[in-house]
Coordinates of C-alpha atoms in Angstrom, one line a residue:
M1 CA 12.7 38.1 88.6
S2 CA 12.2 41.8 87.7
K3 CA 9.1 43.4 89.1
L4 CA 9.6 46.3 86.7
Q5 CA 6.6 46.5 84.3
S6 CA 8.2 47.2 80.9
E7 CA 5.1 49.0 79.6
N8 CA 5.3 51.5 82.5
V9 CA 8.9 52.1 81.8
R10 CA 8.4 52.6 78.1
E11 CA 5.5 55.0 78.8
A12 CA 7.6 57.0 81.2
I13 CA 10.4 57.2 78.6
R14 CA 7.9 58.4 75.9
V15 CA 6.5 61.1 78.3
M16 CA 10.1 62.3 79.1
F17 CA 11.1 62.4 75.5
K18 CA 7.9 64.3 74.5
E19 CA 8.4 66.9 77.3
S20 CA 12.1 67.3 76.4
S21 CA 11.3 67.8 72.6
E22 CA 8.6 70.3 73.4
K23 CA 11.0 72.4 75.5
K24 CA 14.4 72.1 73.9
R25 CA 17.3 72.9 76.2
K26 CA 20.7 74.3 75.2
F27 CA 22.3 71.1 76.5
R28 CA 21.7 67.4 76.2
E29 CA 19.4 66.4 79.1
T30 CA 20.5 63.4 81.2
V31 CA 18.0 60.8 82.4
E32 CA 18.4 59.9 86.0
L33 CA 17.1 56.9 87.8
Q34 CA 16.0 57.9 91.3
I35 CA 15.6 55.1 93.9
G36 CA 13.8 55.2 97.2
L37 CA 14.6 52.4 99.7
K38 CA 12.6 51.0 102.6
Q39 CA 13.2 48.6 105.5
Y40 CA 16.9 49.6 105.4
D41 CA 18.9 51.2 108.2
P42 CA 22.1 52.8 106.9
Q43 CA 23.4 52.9 110.5
K44 CA 23.0 49.2 111.1
D45 CA 22.7 47.4 107.7
K46 CA 25.7 47.0 105.5
R47 CA 26.1 50.0 103.2
F48 CA 26.3 48.5 99.8
S49 CA 28.4 49.7 96.9
G50 CA 28.6 48.3 93.4
S51 CA 29.2 49.2 89.8
V52 CA 27.6 47.9 86.7
K53 CA 28.4 48.5 83.0
L54 CA 25.3 49.6 81.0
P55 CA 24.8 48.6 77.4
R56 CA 25.0 52.2 76.2
I57 CA 27.0 55.2 77.5
P58 CA 24.6 57.2 79.7
R59 CA 26.8 60.4 79.8
P60 CA 28.7 60.9 76.5
N61 CA 30.1 64.2 77.8
M62 CA 31.8 62.5 80.8
T63 CA 35.5 63.3 80.9
V64 CA 38.1 60.7 81.7
C65 CA 41.7 61.6 82.4
I66 CA 44.6 59.1 82.0
L67 CA 47.3 59.2 84.6
G68 CA 49.8 57.4 82.4
D69 CA 53.3 56.1 81.7
A70 CA 55.0 57.3 78.5
Q71 CA 53.2 54.8 76.3
H72 CA 49.7 55.5 77.7
C73 CA 50.2 59.3 77.5
E74 CA 51.2 58.9 73.9
S75 CA 48.1 56.7 73.2
A76 CA 45.9 59.3 75.0
E77 CA 47.3 62.1 72.9
K78 CA 46.4 60.2 69.7
A79 CA 42.9 59.5 71.1
N80 CA 42.4 63.1 72.1
T81 CA 42.0 62.0 75.7
P82 CA 43.4 64.2 78.5
A83 CA 46.4 62.7 80.2
M84 CA 49.0 63.5 82.9
N85 CA 52.3 61.8 83.5
V86 CA 54.4 61.4 86.7
E87 CA 56.0 64.8 86.4
D88 CA 52.6 66.5 86.1
L89 CA 51.4 64.8 89.2
K90 CA 54.6 65.7 91.1
K91 CA 54.0 69.3 90.3
L92 CA 50.8 69.2 92.3
N93 CA 53.1 68.6 95.2
K94 CA 50.4 66.9 97.3
N95 CA 48.7 70.3 97.6
K96 CA 45.2 69.5 98.8
K97 CA 43.6 72.4 96.9
L98 CA 45.3 71.4 93.6
V99 CA 44.4 67.7 94.0
K100 CA 40.8 68.7 94.8
K101 CA 40.7 70.9 91.7
L102 CA 42.0 68.0 89.6
A103 CA 39.3 65.6 91.1
Q104 CA 36.6 68.2 90.2
K105 CA 37.9 68.7 86.7
Y106 CA 37.3 65.2 85.5
H107 CA 34.5 62.7 86.1
A108 CA 36.8 59.7 86.3
F109 CA 40.5 58.6 86.0
L110 CA 42.4 55.6 84.6
A111 CA 46.0 54.9 85.6
S112 CA 48.8 52.8 84.2
E113 CA 50.0 50.0 86.4
A114 CA 53.3 51.7 87.1
L115 CA 51.5 54.9 88.4
I116 CA 48.5 53.4 90.3
K117 CA 50.7 52.3 93.2
M118 CA 52.3 55.7 93.4
I119 CA 49.1 57.7 93.5
P120 CA 48.7 57.8 97.3
R121 CA 52.3 58.9 97.6
L122 CA 52.1 61.5 94.8
L123 CA 48.6 62.9 95.5
G124 CA 47.7 61.9 99.0
P125 CA 44.1 60.7 99.6
G126 CA 42.4 63.5 97.6
L127 CA 41.1 61.3 94.7
N128 CA 40.0 58.6 97.0
K129 CA 38.1 61.1 99.1
A130 CA 36.3 62.4 96.0
G131 CA 35.3 58.8 95.2
K132 CA 37.5 59.0 92.0
F133 CA 40.4 56.7 92.7
P134 CA 41.6 55.6 89.2
G135 CA 40.7 52.4 87.5
L136 CA 43.6 50.3 86.0
I137 CA 44.5 50.5 82.3
S138 CA 47.0 48.0 81.0
H139 CA 49.1 48.0 77.8
S140 CA 46.9 45.2 76.3
D141 CA 43.8 47.4 76.7
I142 CA 42.5 49.5 73.7
M143 CA 42.3 53.0 75.2
A144 CA 39.1 54.1 73.5
D145 CA 37.4 50.9 74.6
K146 CA 38.6 51.3 78.1
V147 CA 37.5 55.0 78.3
D148 CA 34.1 54.0 76.9
E149 CA 33.8 51.2 79.5
V150 CA 34.4 53.8 82.3
K151 CA 31.8 56.1 80.7
S152 CA 29.3 53.2 80.5
T153 CA 29.7 52.3 84.2
V154 CA 27.4 53.6 86.9
K155 CA 28.0 53.2 90.6
F156 CA 25.3 52.6 93.3
Q157 CA 26.5 53.5 96.7
L158 CA 24.4 53.9 99.8
K159 CA 25.4 56.6 102.1
K160 CA 23.3 58.0 105.0
A161 CA 20.1 58.7 103.1
L162 CA 17.6 56.2 101.8
C163 CA 17.6 57.6 98.3
L164 CA 20.0 57.2 95.4
G165 CA 20.3 58.7 92.0
V166 CA 22.3 57.5 89.0
A167 CA 22.5 58.6 85.3
V168 CA 21.1 55.9 83.1
G169 CA 20.9 57.7 79.8
H170 CA 20.0 60.9 77.9
V171 CA 17.2 62.3 75.8
E172 CA 19.0 61.7 72.5
M173 CA 18.9 57.9 72.9
T174 CA 16.3 55.7 71.3
E175 CA 13.5 54.4 73.5
Q176 CA 15.0 50.9 73.3
E177 CA 18.6 52.0 74.2
L178 CA 17.3 53.8 77.3
F179 CA 15.0 51.0 78.2
A180 CA 17.9 48.5 78.1
N181 CA 20.1 50.7 80.3
I182 CA 17.3 51.2 82.9
N183 CA 16.6 47.4 83.0
V184 CA 20.3 46.6 83.6
A185 CA 20.7 49.3 86.2
V186 CA 17.5 48.4 88.2
N187 CA 18.2 44.7 88.2
F188 CA 21.7 45.2 89.3
L189 CA 20.7 47.6 92.1
V190 CA 18.1 45.1 93.3
S191 CA 20.7 42.4 93.4
L192 CA 22.7 44.5 95.8
L193 CA 19.9 44.9 98.3
K194 CA 19.5 42.6 101.3
K195 CA 15.9 41.7 100.6
N196 CA 16.0 42.5 96.9
W197 CA 12.6 44.0 95.7
Q198 CA 11.3 44.2 99.3
N199 CA 13.7 47.0 99.9
V200 CA 12.6 49.0 97.0
K201 CA 10.1 51.7 97.9
S202 CA 9.9 53.7 94.7
L203 CA 11.7 54.1 91.3
N204 CA 11.4 57.3 89.3
L205 CA 12.9 58.4 86.1
K206 CA 13.7 62.1 85.5
T207 CA 15.3 64.2 82.9
S208 CA 17.6 67.1 84.0
M209 CA 14.8 69.6 83.7
G210 CA 11.7 67.5 83.6
K211 CA 9.2 66.1 86.1
P212 CA 9.9 62.8 87.8
Q213 CA 8.0 59.8 86.2
S214 CA 7.1 57.0 88.6
V215 CA 7.9 53.5 87.3
Y216 CA 7.6 51.5 90.5

């Protein structure tokens, strides 16, 4: 049962949209969901981690790189998606700086089955350390759909602090689209928590440049 009052959320969305339209930025502002937790001890309690696919893509500008076999690299080229093949990866020569640079260049990676097993050997632990180990793309997948799926997915991961933030949308969405994304994200996060809503201290929504709006 969601304790999120839909009217509060809708009102927060309206305020954010109004602020954003009054002070137009040169970029598309992202809307972030900020979560404060309580009665949780990151030292003792299990640190949760989970990903959920949102109904709409929260960050359209997110870049995904394909680490592909010949067929996937060809599909990526047709789809205007950046791609690298085995030879490209070998050129990085497990150089930590170059692998780190690659990890910073893209938001996420997808790899062909043939390549995914070779990644630790070709690149070392760099992508994994950056939290960007590639997802799998198979030959039966439609590349554009798979890339959109990655762009639609947000990850909740508790580290040492009792606060989390994830992108749930942007200011060019409709109120309904953003509302649907927030709903899915919040309910999924609550399902990860040990005591569900009892562990939620606060929920705020915030645009890149705006003030936080409290919704719980």
